[in-house]
Short mmCIF file of C-alpha atoms in Angstrom, two decimals:
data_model
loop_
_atom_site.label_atom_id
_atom_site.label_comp_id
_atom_site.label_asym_id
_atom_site.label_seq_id
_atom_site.Cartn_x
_atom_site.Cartn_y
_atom_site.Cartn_z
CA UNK H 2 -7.52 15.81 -18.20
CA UNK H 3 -4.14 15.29 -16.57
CA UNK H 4 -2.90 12.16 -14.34
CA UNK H 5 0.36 12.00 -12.66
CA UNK H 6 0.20 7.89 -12.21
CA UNK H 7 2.91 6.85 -9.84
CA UNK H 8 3.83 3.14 -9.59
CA UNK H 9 3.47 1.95 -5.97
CA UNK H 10 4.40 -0.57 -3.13
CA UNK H 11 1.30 0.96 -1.16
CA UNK H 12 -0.54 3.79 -0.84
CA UNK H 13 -3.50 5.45 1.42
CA UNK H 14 -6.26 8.39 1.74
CA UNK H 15 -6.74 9.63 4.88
CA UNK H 16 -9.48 12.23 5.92
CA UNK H 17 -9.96 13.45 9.24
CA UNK H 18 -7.95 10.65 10.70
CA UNK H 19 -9.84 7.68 8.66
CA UNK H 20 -8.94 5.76 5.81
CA UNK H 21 -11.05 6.50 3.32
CA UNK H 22 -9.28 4.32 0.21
CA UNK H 23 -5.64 1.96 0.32
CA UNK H 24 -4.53 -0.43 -1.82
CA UNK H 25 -4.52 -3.85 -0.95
CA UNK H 26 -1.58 -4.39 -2.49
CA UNK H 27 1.47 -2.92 -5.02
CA UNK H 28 -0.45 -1.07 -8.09
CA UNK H 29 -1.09 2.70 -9.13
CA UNK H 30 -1.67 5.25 -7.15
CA UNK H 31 -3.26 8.12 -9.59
CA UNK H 32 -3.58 11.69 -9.22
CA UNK H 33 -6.38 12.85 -11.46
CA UNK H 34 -7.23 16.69 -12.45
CA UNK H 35 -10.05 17.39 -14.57
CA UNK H 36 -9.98 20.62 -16.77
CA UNK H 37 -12.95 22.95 -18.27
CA UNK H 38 -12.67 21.38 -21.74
CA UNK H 39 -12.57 17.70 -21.45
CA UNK H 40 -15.31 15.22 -22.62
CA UNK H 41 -16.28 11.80 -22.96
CA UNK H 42 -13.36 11.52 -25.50
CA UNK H 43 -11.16 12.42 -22.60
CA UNK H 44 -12.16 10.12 -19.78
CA UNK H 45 -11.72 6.76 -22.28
CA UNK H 46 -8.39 7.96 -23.39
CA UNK H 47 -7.47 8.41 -19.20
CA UNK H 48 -9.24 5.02 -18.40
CA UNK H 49 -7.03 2.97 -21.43
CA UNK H 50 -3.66 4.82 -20.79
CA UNK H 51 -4.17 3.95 -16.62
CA UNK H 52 -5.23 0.68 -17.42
CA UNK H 53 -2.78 -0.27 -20.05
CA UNK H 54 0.34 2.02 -19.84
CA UNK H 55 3.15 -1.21 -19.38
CA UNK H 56 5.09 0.79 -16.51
CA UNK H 57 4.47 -2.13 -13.45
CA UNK H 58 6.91 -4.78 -13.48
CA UNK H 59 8.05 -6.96 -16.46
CA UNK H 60 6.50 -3.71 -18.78
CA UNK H 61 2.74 -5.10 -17.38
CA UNK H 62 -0.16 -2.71 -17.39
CA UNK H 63 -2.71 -2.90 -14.98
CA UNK H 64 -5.37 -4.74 -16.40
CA UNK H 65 -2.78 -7.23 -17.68
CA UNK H 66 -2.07 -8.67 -14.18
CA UNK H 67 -5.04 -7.01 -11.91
CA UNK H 68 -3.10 -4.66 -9.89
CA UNK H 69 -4.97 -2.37 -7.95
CA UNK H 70 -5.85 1.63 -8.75
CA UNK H 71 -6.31 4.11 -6.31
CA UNK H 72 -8.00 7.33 -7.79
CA UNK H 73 -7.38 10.55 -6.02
CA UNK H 74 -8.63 13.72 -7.63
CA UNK H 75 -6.51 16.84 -7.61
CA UNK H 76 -7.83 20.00 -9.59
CA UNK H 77 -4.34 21.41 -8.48
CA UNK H 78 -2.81 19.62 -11.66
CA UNK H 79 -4.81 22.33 -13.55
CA UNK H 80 -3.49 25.46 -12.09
CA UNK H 81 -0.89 27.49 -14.53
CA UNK H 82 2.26 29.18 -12.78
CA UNK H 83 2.66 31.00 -15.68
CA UNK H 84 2.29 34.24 -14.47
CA UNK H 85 3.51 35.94 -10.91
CA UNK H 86 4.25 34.11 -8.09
CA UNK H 87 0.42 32.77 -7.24
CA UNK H 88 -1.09 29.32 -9.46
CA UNK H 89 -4.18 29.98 -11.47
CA UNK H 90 -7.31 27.84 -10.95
CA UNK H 91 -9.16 28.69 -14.21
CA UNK H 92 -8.14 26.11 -16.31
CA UNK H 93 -9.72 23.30 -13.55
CA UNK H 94 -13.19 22.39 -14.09
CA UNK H 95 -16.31 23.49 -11.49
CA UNK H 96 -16.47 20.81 -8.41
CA UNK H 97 -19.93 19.14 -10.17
CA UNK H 98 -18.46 18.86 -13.35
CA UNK H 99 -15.16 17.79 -12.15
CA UNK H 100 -16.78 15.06 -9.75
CA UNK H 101 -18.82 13.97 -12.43
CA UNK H 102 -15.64 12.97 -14.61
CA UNK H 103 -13.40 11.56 -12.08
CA UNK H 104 -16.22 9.20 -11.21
CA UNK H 105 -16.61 8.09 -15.02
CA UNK H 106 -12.56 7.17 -15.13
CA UNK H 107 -13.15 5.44 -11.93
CA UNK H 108 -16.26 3.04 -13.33
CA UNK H 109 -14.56 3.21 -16.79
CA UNK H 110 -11.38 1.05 -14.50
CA UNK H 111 -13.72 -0.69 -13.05
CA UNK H 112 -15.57 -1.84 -16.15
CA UNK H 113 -12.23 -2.83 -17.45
CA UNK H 114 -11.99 -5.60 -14.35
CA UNK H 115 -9.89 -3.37 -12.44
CA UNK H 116 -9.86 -3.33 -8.45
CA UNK H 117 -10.19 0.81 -7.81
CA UNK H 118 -9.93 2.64 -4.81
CA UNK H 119 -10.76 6.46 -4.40
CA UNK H 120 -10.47 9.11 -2.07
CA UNK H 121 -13.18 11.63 -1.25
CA UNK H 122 -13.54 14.25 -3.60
CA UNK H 123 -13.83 17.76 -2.32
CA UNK H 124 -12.58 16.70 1.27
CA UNK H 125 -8.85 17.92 2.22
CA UNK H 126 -6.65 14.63 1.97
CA UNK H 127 -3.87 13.30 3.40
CA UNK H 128 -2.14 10.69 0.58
CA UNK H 129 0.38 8.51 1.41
CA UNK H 130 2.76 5.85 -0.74
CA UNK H 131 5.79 4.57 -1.19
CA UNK H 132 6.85 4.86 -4.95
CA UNK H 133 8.08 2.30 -6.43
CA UNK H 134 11.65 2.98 -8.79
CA UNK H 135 10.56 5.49 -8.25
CA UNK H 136 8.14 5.37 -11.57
CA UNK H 137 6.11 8.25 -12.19
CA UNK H 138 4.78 9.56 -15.60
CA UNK H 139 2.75 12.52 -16.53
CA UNK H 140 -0.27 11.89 -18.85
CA UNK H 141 -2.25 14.62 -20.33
CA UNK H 142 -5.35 13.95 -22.70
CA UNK H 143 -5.50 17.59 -24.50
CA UNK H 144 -4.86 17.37 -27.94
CA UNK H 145 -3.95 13.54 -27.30
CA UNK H 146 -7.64 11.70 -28.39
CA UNK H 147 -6.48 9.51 -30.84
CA UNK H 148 -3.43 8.36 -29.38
#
């Protein structure tokens, strides 16, 4: 599983010219991308490093003050440029399977008491923000369980 979780003054979903998710305020906005080999194992290591990584101001995490979470899947954080000129898809997980994890970080957040936005999976997205620092850090679960 791989995040790229941005810290934010704002940010919004739109699909087909609606709002579909914003956050009410200054939090995360998280780009999630599910590959064919995570687990269970995976999605609580995601859920503690969004909701405790101390990058918001004063080194807070986000359940530590309440700031908001907007989850956006992206299977493009799977794809390899590793060879030729065109990304390969085969590392990101099928659409069910996919879904099915991105909705278990988003209740695992929510669980934790955190206020979480999404956008629509599957649909074609338009996301706006405004990053804040700009602060943005990479996390990837594979091979990272017990950290």
């Amino acid at each position: 599983m791989r995040a790229v979780i941005m810290r934010v003054t704002e940010a919004s979903v739109t699909v087909d010219g609606e709002i579909v998710g914003a956050l009410p305020r200054a939090g995360l906005l998280v780009l999630l991308g599910v590959s064919t080999d995570d687990d269970e194992g995976d999605v609580a290591t995601m859920v503690r490093k969004i909701a405790e990584l101390r990058i918001l101001p004063g080194e807070a995490g986000a359940v530590e003050i309440g700031a908001p979470v907007l989850v956006v899947s992206q299977f493009t954080l799977m794809g390899s440029t590793s060879k030729g000129r065109r990304p390969s898809w085969s590392r990101a997980a099928p659409g069910a399977r996919a879904e099915a994890a991105v909705d278990a970080v988003v209740r695992g957040l929510r669980e934790r008491g955190l206020e979480v936005e999404t956008g629509a999976f599957g649909a074609m997205m338009q996301v706006s923000s405004v990053n804040d620092g700009p602060f943005t850090v990479l996390v990837d679960t594979s091979g990272s369980r017990t950290s």
